[in-house]
Amino acid sequence: MPNMSKVKNPMPCQDPKVRAHNFKEVTTGYTEEMAKDEAARCLQCKNPFCMAGCPVHIHIPEFIALVAEGKFEEAYQVIHKSSALPAVCGRVCPQESQCEGKCIRGKMGDPVGIGRLERFVADYHNEHSTAKPEVPASNGHKVAVVGSGPAGLTCAGDLAQLGYEVTIFEALHTAGGVLVYGIPEFRLPKAIVRKEIEGLKAMGVKVETNMVIGKVISIDELMQEYGFEAVFVGSGAGLPKFMGIPGENLKGVFSANEILTRSNLMKAYLPDCDTPIKQSKNVAIVGGGNVAMDAARTALRLGAENVYIVYRRGMEELPARKEEVEHAEEEGIIFKTLNNPVEILGDEQGWVKGMKVIKMELGEPDASGRRRPVEVPGSEYVLDVDCVIMSLGTNPNPLIKSTTPGLDTNPHGGIIVSEESAMSSKDGVFAGGDAVTGAATVILAMGAGKTAAAGIHEYIQNKAK
Amino acid sequence: MYKIVRKESLNPTVTLMEIEAPFVARKAEPGQFIILRTSEDGERIPLTVAGYNREKGTVTIIYQIVGGTTMKLDHMNVGDCLHDFVGPLGKKTHVEGLKKVAVVGGGVGCAIALPVAQKLHELGCEVHSFIGFRSKDLVILEKEFKEASTKMTIMTDDGSYGEKGVVTMPLKAAIEAGENYDEVIAIGPIIMMKFVVATTKPFNVPTVVSMNPIMIDGTGMCGGCRLTVGGKTKFACVDGPEFDGFEVDFDEAMSRGRSYAEFEQHAREKACNLFKEAK
């Protein structure tokens, strides 16, 4: 008999008052009992909608049935067939708009906690499994992967499984891309990312850090001089967007990428770190996505007294994962929704001393289907802040495009690819993730990495015939 | 790992290092920069390429000891390895088609101006170098500049060597005397570059400056290196580091450059104490 409780087993968390001052993981994960109890809520639908909602099509009912039986390692093997990074996805996927959003139990109560179960299973495996991954026999074909974020890691993992000799080129000094520089330790411990990358290396994948492809070696050179038969470009999104309002280049105004990179990649939150990070008292984050939540909660942990999310639409429209918004609220982040900055004010020394904000109201729906925010005339006021963090998304990075002749991009700068194979306009060059779509989610990038791996396999096998 | 194969002190606070980095050496061009870390968990610091040897696979950097990281770097020796060394980053200096150029260097900026002068010289361009230092004991690369220049003028603030004064004085005199430069390339402290532009603008001589703002990744991701150029926000790491001097907001760049002044002071003291204890 399934467990007919209408509510999900709650996720155990660190107390909000405690965690607001540390960088340890916020959620501590299900126990075996909780996992089995939650798994028993799954109705084992014959035609599971949840799978249709998963960008990498994990066999969700199958793994959940194994969890209910206490066969956790077997459950892991089911997930791992479809996802290279289960411990990551269980933590950062927007389940409410994917698998769980489609779950039939969600019609009358909470959906099954698929994400929490995925994380439980992956953590169980990481803790208990001693099995070394099998190193597949080489098929003699070399593939280069540019970027070691979720798209690149997934693509590399799938190709390595098929016997390809894969080399990942990473621009930074540490592999992991946004999983390392972007998502904070308290949401995705870096040890988990390292473990996933070690797993790939154990399968024979080579990782070359400090290699900015497009600068140190061009895509053409990778193929012509270094013998790579195909290249996957998963270089991520690039240049942070700013609003274009007065005062944006004052000291104390940062992009979310900068604050997160300083804190996560460079570990500036540690007291003895060589990389500086500004200590602020009152911080405004402009934007409402996951990155904005990460920046806000990082600012709080760095010691800010008041942290505001300034967002031009309403609470309902926040694009961030629901759980992140809830966690942020619990920790004391102040949401100034229906507010939009018009100017950042500076003192004589060029430091931020406030932000002029105008109130908004929602009007008619715009092209995205969301109601367009419009200014309320005369409603300007000054928010007392000494730091402003812009979290407005990114524009594509020009490095690869500008150094790769024959690589077509769309007007936004994203690389144009075939939907089926992920091949670009350039023969043998494939792409996926934010480099194609602009800023999106980890799981979508992983889905694109998977598609590209299949596309590369087909391309090389056809050529070999 | 990136081995130090040569280390030479150019003056009491400026050091040259040649680093084994074959991939970077193959591609580096004047005007571009690298980012290094001395050790794991170290800070990433950008330094402009001061030279390269494609056959040997080495890249030369010249740095001034100003903060904690350059102090740590200076305590490394031939045979030691840098933890990270990435590049070449940024755009190379535009040198094509130039017939007559004034290269202006100030202090340690001369280290970056030199490869530009050498490249121009190699391409058959007439190079007039104006290099300035605070005093005689801080003069660097004099011989190298002489070899790469048609004409060279050395200035010192206190007159202890060359002529007394700042580089803009002989530059202005040269322009007034009718030297028709296709371009002036100025590399040095922001304040110097600001005054070079103030000198050349009335004569409408195109002037290129090399900016060296605060930077983390250097690949167009963090936005820390942004500058206002022609009223628009630009990123030094991918749009620069060289920009049209007439368009750069130098005052803003100077202010932003001081963002971490207090932290740097502290880091310097910390590194100092560390090395004192080690002795």
XYZ file of C-alpha atoms in Angstrom:
744
model
C 0.000 0.000 0.000
C 1.386 3.391 -0.860
C 1.817 5.966 1.858
C -1.147 8.304 1.264
C 0.112 11.176 3.407
C -0.536 14.435 1.577
C 2.657 16.032 2.786
C 6.223 15.419 1.735
C 8.629 14.295 4.397
C 10.217 17.607 5.369
C 13.895 18.093 4.575
C 16.031 18.282 7.714
C 17.855 21.612 7.801
C 20.301 23.506 9.957
C 18.475 26.036 12.151
C 18.091 29.246 10.104
C 19.626 31.389 12.881
C 22.682 29.172 13.020
C 23.167 28.592 9.319
C 22.892 32.293 8.483
C 26.375 32.567 9.981
C 28.110 29.538 8.505
C 28.891 28.129 5.074
C 27.985 24.526 5.908
C 25.285 22.852 3.844
C 21.813 24.166 4.741
C 19.938 20.924 4.219
C 21.262 17.798 5.882
C 19.383 15.164 3.870
C 16.877 12.366 4.563
C 17.623 9.468 6.865
C 17.060 5.927 5.540
C 13.688 5.806 7.310
C 12.543 9.126 5.864
C 13.655 8.045 2.396
C 11.752 4.776 2.565
C 8.681 6.535 3.922
C 8.807 9.182 1.204
C 9.442 6.581 -1.517
C 6.306 4.772 -0.401
C 4.282 7.854 -1.444
C 5.041 7.085 -5.114
C 2.065 5.501 -6.901
C 4.302 3.767 -9.482
C 2.285 5.193 -12.364
C 2.235 3.025 -15.507
C 2.673 6.173 -17.561
C 4.898 8.288 -15.335
C 4.586 12.008 -16.073
C 7.545 12.734 -13.808
C 9.938 11.149 -16.329
C 8.605 13.382 -19.079
C 9.460 16.349 -16.852
C 13.094 15.295 -16.426
C 15.514 16.742 -18.993
C 17.699 13.614 -18.772
C 14.768 11.145 -18.437
C 15.779 9.393 -15.254
C 13.668 6.239 -14.676
C 12.088 7.824 -11.641
C 9.441 5.256 -10.546
C 12.003 2.471 -10.930
C 14.572 4.077 -8.651
C 11.929 5.116 -6.126
C 10.571 1.547 -5.933
C 14.083 0.359 -5.068
C 14.404 3.032 -2.370
C 11.105 1.875 -0.840
C 12.585 -1.616 -0.651
C 15.761 -0.312 0.962
C 17.861 -1.207 -2.109
C 19.678 2.109 -2.179
C 22.742 1.146 -4.205
C 20.552 -0.472 -6.855
C 18.500 2.719 -6.929
C 21.708 4.678 -7.531
C 22.602 2.492 -10.488
C 19.208 3.268 -12.060
C 19.741 7.033 -11.729
C 23.340 6.858 -12.853
C 22.327 5.298 -16.156
C 20.675 8.621 -17.076
C 22.502 11.234 -14.990
C 26.211 11.738 -14.560
C 25.785 14.008 -11.522
C 22.990 12.742 -9.241
C 24.388 14.232 -6.034
C 24.484 17.612 -7.751
C 21.044 17.445 -9.402
C 19.309 16.219 -6.269
C 20.458 19.493 -4.733
C 20.124 22.120 -7.439
C 17.441 21.034 -9.934
C 14.232 23.104 -10.009
C 12.159 19.988 -9.309
C 8.936 21.949 -8.857
C 8.906 22.868 -12.525
C 10.233 19.496 -13.715
C 9.654 15.989 -12.329
C 7.783 17.012 -9.194
C 5.739 19.572 -11.133
C 4.321 16.688 -13.169
C 3.816 14.249 -10.261
C 0.221 13.041 -9.945
C 0.390 13.275 -6.142
C 0.858 17.001 -6.530
C -2.753 17.380 -7.623
C -3.948 16.547 -4.091
C -1.215 17.645 -1.723
C 2.558 17.612 -2.122
C 4.232 15.779 -4.980
C 6.647 12.959 -4.114
C 9.975 14.423 -2.958
C 11.830 13.124 -6.017
C 14.725 15.549 -5.687
C 15.243 14.742 -2.019
C 15.192 11.020 -2.809
C 17.667 11.478 -5.639
C 20.004 13.305 -3.307
C 19.589 10.665 -0.600
C 20.436 7.873 -3.029
C 23.479 9.693 -4.424
C 24.796 10.535 -0.955
C 24.239 6.952 0.150
C 26.261 5.735 -2.811
C 29.074 8.239 -2.201
C 29.278 7.182 1.407
C 29.006 3.416 1.007
C 30.202 2.386 -2.417
C 33.793 1.262 -2.756
C 33.405 -0.079 -6.291
C 35.851 1.493 -8.757
C 34.203 2.577 -11.993
C 34.998 0.333 -14.914
C 37.358 1.898 -17.392
C 35.799 1.244 -20.773
C 38.129 -0.035 -23.518
C 39.304 2.822 -25.737
C 37.752 3.051 -29.176
C 40.722 5.112 -30.367
C 38.801 8.329 -31.052
C 39.737 11.618 -29.378
C 37.188 14.243 -28.352
C 37.844 17.626 -26.734
C 35.400 19.190 -24.291
C 35.692 22.932 -23.664
C 34.512 23.849 -20.177
C 34.087 21.632 -17.129
C 30.665 22.789 -15.967
C 27.590 20.575 -15.929
C 27.291 20.407 -19.748
C 30.950 19.519 -20.260
C 31.125 16.997 -17.420
C 27.996 15.207 -18.638
C 29.178 15.125 -22.235
C 32.622 13.881 -21.164
C 31.125 11.203 -18.912
C 28.811 9.826 -21.602
C 31.587 9.786 -24.208
C 34.037 8.103 -21.822
C 31.435 5.371 -21.194
C 31.425 4.748 -24.945
C 35.206 4.394 -25.025
C 36.218 7.829 -26.327
C 39.472 9.419 -25.204
C 38.160 12.650 -23.737
C 40.138 15.710 -22.691
C 38.348 18.510 -20.844
C 39.872 21.994 -21.128
C 39.018 24.353 -18.262
C 39.863 28.074 -18.228
C 40.008 28.431 -14.440
C 42.440 26.727 -12.077
C 39.803 24.326 -10.741
C 37.404 22.120 -12.692
C 33.640 22.269 -12.145
C 32.562 25.496 -13.817
C 29.511 27.100 -12.243
C 29.272 24.226 -9.757
C 32.532 25.516 -8.269
C 32.618 29.262 -8.873
C 28.878 29.961 -8.815
C 26.821 27.774 -6.514
C 27.839 28.332 -2.881
C 29.233 25.725 -0.528
C 26.115 25.929 1.680
C 23.957 24.754 -1.209
C 26.364 22.417 -2.993
C 29.435 21.325 -1.024
C 32.513 21.430 -3.241
C 33.597 18.003 -1.995
C 30.655 16.570 -3.931
C 31.745 18.253 -7.155
C 35.320 17.068 -6.627
C 34.095 13.521 -6.137
C 32.128 13.612 -9.394
C 35.192 14.898 -11.256
C 37.451 12.289 -9.649
C 34.947 9.705 -10.891
C 35.370 10.955 -14.456
C 39.145 10.928 -14.143
C 38.998 7.346 -12.881
C 37.184 6.525 -16.123
C 40.122 7.930 -18.083
C 38.918 11.480 -18.763
C 41.797 13.983 -18.777
C 41.249 17.420 -17.249
C 43.527 20.286 -18.316
C 43.024 23.395 -16.194
C 44.315 26.932 -16.958
C 43.505 26.487 -20.642
C 41.420 29.259 -22.166
C 40.326 27.749 -25.474
C 40.054 30.433 -28.115
C 43.109 32.136 -26.650
C 45.790 29.552 -25.930
C 44.548 27.035 -28.518
C 41.807 27.682 -31.065
C 39.036 25.220 -31.878
C 40.543 24.777 -35.361
C 43.920 23.933 -33.844
C 42.357 21.378 -31.485
C 40.983 19.577 -34.523
C 43.821 20.091 -36.999
C 46.936 19.975 -34.825
C 45.946 18.077 -31.715
C 43.953 15.312 -33.401
C 40.554 15.786 -31.786
C 37.877 14.481 -34.140
C 35.115 16.464 -32.485
C 34.888 19.341 -30.029
C 32.096 20.054 -27.567
C 31.805 23.689 -26.508
C 30.258 24.021 -23.060
C 31.936 27.270 -22.135
C 28.961 28.654 -20.224
C 27.524 32.109 -20.149
C 29.786 35.085 -19.863
C 29.760 38.794 -19.292
C 27.535 39.877 -16.417
C 24.735 42.283 -17.324
C 24.393 45.655 -15.654
C 21.347 47.936 -15.669
C 22.896 50.997 -17.245
C 21.774 53.269 -14.382
C 23.945 56.035 -12.866
C 26.389 54.948 -10.170
C 26.900 51.374 -11.298
C 30.674 51.669 -11.335
C 30.918 53.053 -7.805
C 33.025 51.073 -5.358
C 30.775 48.602 -3.602
C 28.803 47.662 -6.726
C 29.522 44.124 -7.900
C 28.134 41.570 -10.277
C 26.772 38.491 -8.521
C 29.388 36.517 -10.468
C 32.172 38.534 -8.874
C 30.939 38.122 -5.293
C 30.242 34.428 -5.807
C 33.581 33.811 -7.532
C 35.457 35.567 -4.746
C 33.584 33.625 -2.098
C 33.248 30.182 -3.736
C 36.144 29.692 -6.118
C 38.673 31.839 -4.261
C 37.319 30.944 -0.789
C 37.348 34.556 0.361
C 34.909 33.657 3.130
C 37.754 31.938 4.989
C 39.497 34.324 7.403
C 43.036 33.690 6.141
C 42.299 33.853 2.451
C 44.556 35.910 0.143
C 41.603 37.050 -1.981
C 39.763 40.023 -0.520
C 35.995 40.386 -0.257
C 34.185 43.491 0.930
C 32.540 43.391 4.335
C 29.250 45.267 4.050
C 26.548 46.212 6.485
C 23.495 46.719 4.289
C 23.416 44.925 0.968
C 20.942 45.096 -1.926
C 20.848 42.329 -4.505
C 19.113 43.335 -7.719
C 17.350 40.407 -9.415
C 15.257 37.418 -8.404
C 16.857 34.267 -9.799
C 18.821 31.481 -8.143
C 22.026 33.453 -8.517
C 20.431 36.404 -6.714
C 19.399 34.125 -3.822
C 22.918 32.674 -3.680
C 24.471 36.137 -3.623
C 22.047 37.353 -0.933
C 22.652 34.406 1.339
C 26.399 34.673 0.783
C 26.317 38.356 1.768
C 24.415 37.433 4.926
C 26.961 34.768 5.848
C 29.788 37.213 5.246
C 28.325 39.298 8.055
C 25.858 41.774 6.550
C 23.151 42.982 8.932
C 20.431 43.678 6.392
C 20.222 41.981 3.017
C 17.557 42.995 0.512
C 16.394 41.297 -2.673
C 15.226 44.104 -4.947
C 13.069 42.681 -7.729
C 10.830 44.515 -10.150
C 8.046 41.927 -10.226
C 6.176 40.192 -7.370
C 6.972 37.228 -5.089
C 5.024 34.914 -7.411
C 7.188 35.879 -10.343
C 10.576 35.229 -8.698
C 12.403 32.916 -11.104
C 14.437 31.243 -8.326
C 13.766 27.712 -7.076
C 10.987 27.799 -4.519
C 13.097 26.095 -1.865
C 15.830 28.739 -2.204
C 13.315 31.555 -1.736
C 11.909 29.834 1.367
C 15.358 29.241 2.784
C 16.312 32.849 2.110
C 13.178 34.126 3.861
C 13.804 31.874 6.863
C 17.317 33.240 7.134
C 16.031 36.802 7.242
C 16.619 38.067 3.702
C 14.246 40.994 3.143
C 12.279 40.841 -0.107
C 11.665 44.201 -1.723
C 9.574 42.943 -4.599
C 7.850 45.358 -7.006
C 10.827 47.649 -6.535
C 13.306 48.721 -9.187
C 16.580 50.648 -8.808
C 16.917 53.915 -10.686
C 20.241 55.186 -9.376
C 23.066 54.195 -7.061
C 24.287 57.016 -4.845
C 27.915 57.474 -3.859
C 29.873 59.397 -1.228
C 32.826 61.729 -1.892
C 35.253 58.794 -1.934
C 33.261 56.962 -4.584
C 31.734 54.325 -2.278
C 28.084 53.308 -2.409
C 25.999 55.102 0.215
C 22.477 54.309 -0.955
C 20.276 53.177 -3.795
C 17.357 55.144 -5.180
C 14.486 52.772 -5.877
C 11.085 53.236 -7.505
C 8.005 51.168 -6.671
C 6.385 49.126 -9.411
C 3.005 47.596 -10.125
C 2.079 44.790 -12.477
C 0.383 45.750 -15.729
C -0.505 43.800 -18.859
C 1.305 40.532 -19.668
C 4.442 40.990 -21.813
C 6.000 38.751 -24.485
C 7.163 36.269 -21.822
C 3.581 35.906 -20.600
C 4.453 37.502 -17.269
C 2.721 40.710 -16.247
C 4.880 43.663 -17.167
C 6.022 45.754 -14.218
C 5.345 49.472 -14.587
C 6.681 52.310 -12.458
C 4.442 54.021 -9.906
C 5.061 57.736 -10.580
C 6.534 59.677 -7.678
C 7.210 56.598 -5.527
C 11.005 56.873 -5.417
C 12.792 56.386 -2.115
C 16.346 55.740 -0.992
C 17.321 52.361 0.383
C 20.152 52.671 2.909
C 22.819 50.302 1.551
C 26.609 50.282 1.290
C 26.829 47.465 -1.237
C 24.848 46.623 -4.382
C 25.082 43.282 -6.161
C 23.705 43.083 -9.690
C 22.245 39.699 -10.527
C 20.592 40.258 -13.872
C 21.914 37.365 -15.928
C 24.725 37.317 -18.425
C 25.558 38.021 -22.048
C 27.401 35.306 -23.992
C 31.169 35.199 -23.743
C 32.761 36.451 -26.972
C 36.022 34.455 -26.646
C 35.168 31.333 -28.651
C 32.904 32.981 -31.178
C 35.491 35.620 -32.062
C 38.254 33.049 -32.608
C 36.312 30.318 -34.416
C 35.541 31.081 -38.061
C 32.404 29.357 -39.334
C 30.721 29.146 -35.930
C 27.322 30.821 -36.244
C 25.640 32.532 -33.311
C 22.183 34.024 -32.805
C 21.573 37.754 -32.203
C 22.021 37.197 -28.444
C 25.446 35.642 -29.093
C 24.411 32.055 -28.269
C 25.918 29.335 -30.496
C 23.352 27.975 -32.971
C 23.075 24.167 -32.861
C 20.901 21.426 -34.321
C 18.308 20.334 -31.779
C 18.786 16.610 -32.486
C 22.579 16.360 -32.617
C 23.787 19.593 -30.917
C 26.160 20.138 -33.854
C 26.877 23.765 -34.672
C 27.272 25.322 -38.112
C 30.891 24.113 -38.044
C 31.545 20.483 -38.940
C 32.549 18.426 -35.915
C 31.942 21.252 -33.432
C 29.070 20.683 -31.009
C 27.779 22.950 -28.242
C 25.394 23.004 -25.338
C 24.471 24.590 -22.038
C 24.534 28.311 -21.350
C 26.897 28.880 -24.326
C 23.865 28.028 -26.483
C 20.859 29.098 -24.421
C 22.209 31.930 -22.275
C 21.929 31.598 -18.514
C 19.772 28.586 -17.600
C 19.895 25.675 -15.157
C 22.395 22.941 -14.329
C 20.050 20.175 -15.437
C 19.280 21.778 -18.799
C 23.013 22.057 -19.416
C 23.372 18.383 -18.490
C 20.572 17.467 -20.883
C 22.392 19.375 -23.623
C 25.671 17.630 -22.759
C 23.909 14.273 -23.138
C 22.378 15.193 -26.481
C 25.776 16.346 -27.709
C 27.521 13.166 -26.552
C 25.036 11.110 -28.585
C 25.468 13.504 -31.513
C 29.271 13.247 -31.345
C 29.103 9.447 -31.140
C 26.943 9.290 -34.244
C 29.105 11.824 -36.089
C 32.358 9.972 -35.418
C 30.938 6.517 -36.066
C 29.466 7.686 -39.411
C 32.759 9.259 -40.389
C 34.655 6.091 -39.506
C 32.505 4.004 -41.835
C 53.480 23.217 -13.145
C 55.128 26.380 -14.345
C 58.817 26.479 -13.533
C 60.749 29.688 -12.897
C 63.807 29.477 -15.180
C 65.251 32.959 -14.668
C 64.938 35.618 -12.007
C 66.581 38.998 -12.162
C 66.165 42.026 -9.966
C 65.764 45.111 -12.171
C 65.632 47.589 -9.320
C 64.961 47.325 -5.585
C 61.216 46.786 -6.071
C 60.947 45.443 -9.611
C 61.814 41.874 -10.609
C 61.883 39.978 -13.895
C 60.974 36.314 -14.084
C 61.011 33.936 -16.997
C 58.448 31.166 -16.611
C 58.145 27.852 -18.412
C 54.686 27.940 -20.001
C 54.966 26.498 -23.510
C 51.310 26.821 -24.514
C 51.158 30.479 -23.463
C 54.546 31.198 -25.082
C 53.301 29.927 -28.445
C 50.495 32.468 -28.590
C 51.433 35.466 -26.445
C 51.620 38.875 -28.152
C 52.522 42.347 -26.860
C 49.650 43.949 -24.978
C 48.225 40.693 -23.660
C 48.341 39.524 -20.058
C 48.513 36.377 -17.952
C 47.053 35.474 -14.567
C 49.070 33.553 -12.015
C 48.755 32.031 -8.580
C 51.844 31.312 -6.547
C 50.267 28.491 -4.549
C 47.082 26.586 -4.017
C 44.534 28.856 -2.311
C 46.600 31.843 -3.476
C 45.123 34.931 -5.054
C 44.851 35.284 -8.849
C 46.847 38.274 -10.057
C 47.007 39.625 -13.607
C 50.366 40.675 -15.060
C 50.995 41.957 -18.548
C 53.282 39.896 -20.759
C 56.751 41.470 -20.800
C 58.215 39.042 -23.329
C 58.076 35.525 -24.693
C 60.358 32.974 -26.309
C 58.398 30.690 -28.573
C 61.300 28.244 -29.110
C 62.164 27.909 -25.423
C 58.506 27.900 -24.442
C 58.915 30.636 -21.841
C 57.048 33.813 -20.953
C 58.658 36.777 -19.185
C 56.836 38.743 -16.527
C 58.036 41.846 -14.730
C 56.359 42.782 -11.492
C 56.597 45.424 -8.840
C 56.406 44.247 -5.254
C 53.234 46.002 -4.136
C 51.072 43.520 -2.252
C 51.022 40.210 -0.420
C 51.029 38.073 -3.557
C 53.863 39.871 -5.350
C 55.810 39.617 -2.103
C 55.265 35.855 -2.024
C 56.173 35.684 -5.704
C 59.392 37.520 -4.995
C 60.330 34.919 -2.405
C 60.251 32.220 -5.071
C 63.426 31.306 -6.913
C 64.739 29.679 -10.059
C 63.617 26.049 -10.046
C 60.452 26.748 -8.019
C 57.104 26.325 -9.729
C 54.110 28.631 -9.869
C 50.869 26.830 -9.115
C 48.936 28.372 -11.988
C 49.789 30.422 -15.046
C 47.045 31.094 -17.572
C 46.980 33.113 -20.754
C 47.438 34.792 -23.052
C 44.407 36.882 -22.121
C 43.031 40.095 -23.561
C 43.564 41.566 -26.986
C 47.005 42.160 -28.467
C 48.263 45.636 -29.226
C 47.231 46.864 -32.635
C 50.528 47.505 -34.462
C 49.680 46.866 -38.093
C 50.132 49.749 -40.511
C 51.715 52.146 -38.023
C 54.666 54.131 -39.425
C 55.612 56.416 -36.564
C 54.653 55.926 -32.938
C 55.490 57.503 -29.601
C 55.730 54.848 -26.883
C 55.341 56.344 -23.419
C 56.218 54.245 -20.378
C 56.067 55.094 -16.703
C 57.773 53.140 -13.929
C 57.061 49.422 -14.041
C 54.703 50.151 -16.967
C 57.888 50.358 -19.061
C 58.093 46.573 -18.765
C 54.843 46.314 -20.678
C 55.633 49.138 -23.081
C 58.917 47.497 -24.101
C 57.487 44.508 -26.040
C 55.170 46.932 -27.844
C 58.147 49.100 -28.822
C 60.100 46.018 -29.881
C 57.252 44.701 -32.031
C 56.803 48.084 -33.745
C 60.555 48.361 -34.273
C 60.641 44.864 -35.762
C 57.893 45.844 -38.211
C 59.966 48.811 -39.384
C 57.973 51.488 -37.576
C 59.766 54.602 -36.325
C 59.602 54.428 -32.530
C 60.139 57.404 -30.215
C 60.278 56.220 -26.607
C 59.598 58.470 -23.637
C 60.227 56.620 -20.406
C 59.911 58.054 -16.944
C 60.909 57.016 -13.427
C 60.891 58.579 -9.990
C 64.674 58.520 -9.676
C 67.888 57.041 -11.070
C 67.893 53.882 -8.947
C 64.463 52.914 -10.301
C 65.401 53.063 -13.994
C 64.769 49.738 -15.757
C 65.254 48.351 -19.270
C 67.177 51.366 -20.569
C 69.381 49.331 -22.898
C 66.463 47.347 -24.287
C 64.475 50.498 -24.984
C 67.431 52.088 -26.705
C 67.715 49.097 -29.036
C 64.006 49.174 -29.883
C 63.753 52.922 -30.453
C 64.727 55.393 -33.114
C 64.856 58.049 -30.410
C 64.684 57.651 -26.656
C 64.127 60.161 -23.867
C 64.532 59.266 -20.192
C 62.922 61.415 -17.539
C 63.223 61.284 -13.755
C 61.023 63.163 -11.311
C 64.012 64.328 -9.272
C 66.417 64.836 -12.168
C 68.873 62.251 -10.826
C 69.092 60.710 -14.314
C 68.153 61.783 -17.842
C 66.124 64.968 -17.849
C 64.248 66.307 -14.848
C 60.471 66.202 -15.074
C 57.603 64.084 -16.309
C 57.209 62.276 -19.641
C 54.476 64.570 -20.913
C 56.970 67.466 -21.144
C 59.186 66.030 -23.910
C 56.144 64.389 -25.528
C 54.389 67.739 -25.813
C 57.563 69.360 -27.104
C 57.964 66.662 -29.758
C 54.376 67.040 -30.958
C 54.719 70.818 -31.012
C 57.960 70.488 -32.945
C 55.960 68.780 -35.683
C 56.563 65.077 -35.081
C 53.530 63.582 -36.740
C 52.837 60.461 -34.734
C 50.296 58.030 -36.132
C 49.651 57.056 -32.558
C 50.818 57.485 -28.989
C 50.833 54.341 -26.835
C 50.971 55.085 -23.110
C 51.496 52.454 -20.437
C 52.048 53.287 -16.795
C 50.242 54.541 -13.697
C 46.688 55.719 -14.415
C 47.577 59.270 -13.457
C 50.383 59.289 -16.037
C 48.101 57.939 -18.748
C 45.499 60.549 -17.853
C 48.064 63.330 -18.319
C 49.401 61.828 -21.545
C 45.872 61.969 -22.922
C 45.494 65.543 -21.682
C 48.680 66.318 -23.635
C 47.793 64.581 -26.901
C 44.089 65.397 -27.092
C 44.485 69.089 -28.004
C 46.636 67.948 -30.939
C 44.226 65.151 -31.760
C 46.955 62.488 -31.823
C 45.282 59.071 -31.419
C 46.302 57.703 -28.026
C 46.063 54.150 -26.761
C 46.325 53.339 -23.049
C 46.714 49.967 -21.299
C 44.455 49.532 -18.275
C 45.235 47.204 -15.391
C 42.156 47.089 -13.173
C 41.175 44.654 -10.427
C 40.432 41.295 -11.995
C 39.601 37.749 -10.951
C 38.946 35.274 -13.744
C 40.226 37.341 -16.668
C 37.946 35.558 -19.134
C 34.869 37.796 -19.124
C 32.948 36.221 -16.304
C 33.162 38.289 -13.123
C 32.865 41.880 -14.356
C 35.276 43.155 -11.699
C 37.520 44.782 -14.302
C 34.843 47.013 -15.775
C 35.643 50.536 -16.881
C 33.688 53.352 -18.446
C 34.932 53.927 -21.984
C 33.064 56.383 -24.171
C 30.216 56.404 -21.663
C 29.771 52.633 -21.933
C 30.781 49.857 -19.532
C 33.649 47.776 -20.943
C 35.498 44.781 -19.541
C 39.288 45.143 -19.594
C 39.827 41.368 -19.748
C 37.984 40.747 -23.011
C 37.447 44.207 -24.540
C 40.942 45.417 -23.577
C 43.283 45.808 -21.788
C 44.070 48.581 -24.335
C 41.531 51.297 -25.008
C 41.199 54.597 -26.810
C 42.646 56.979 -24.225
C 40.364 59.830 -25.263
C 37.343 57.788 -24.156
C 38.524 56.276 -20.835
C 37.119 57.610 -17.547
C 40.444 57.709 -15.680
C 39.081 59.192 -12.453
C 36.609 56.367 -12.054
C 39.312 53.791 -12.859
C 41.570 55.340 -10.222
C 38.830 55.263 -7.614
C 37.889 51.642 -8.391
C 41.549 50.640 -8.267
C 41.622 51.635 -4.606
C 38.702 49.353 -3.631
C 40.879 46.991 -1.635
C 43.561 49.429 -0.460
C 43.001 48.617 3.217
C 42.945 44.894 2.632
C 46.123 45.110 0.561
C 47.886 47.029 3.298
C 46.947 44.291 5.735
C 47.986 41.512 3.316
C 51.342 43.219 2.817
C 51.991 43.400 6.536
C 50.939 39.792 6.966
C 53.279 38.604 4.202
C 56.085 40.753 5.631
C 55.722 39.189 9.054
C 55.579 35.740 7.545
C 58.880 36.207 5.753
C 60.475 37.824 8.805
C 59.536 34.782 10.892
C 60.886 32.478 8.192
C 64.256 34.197 8.486
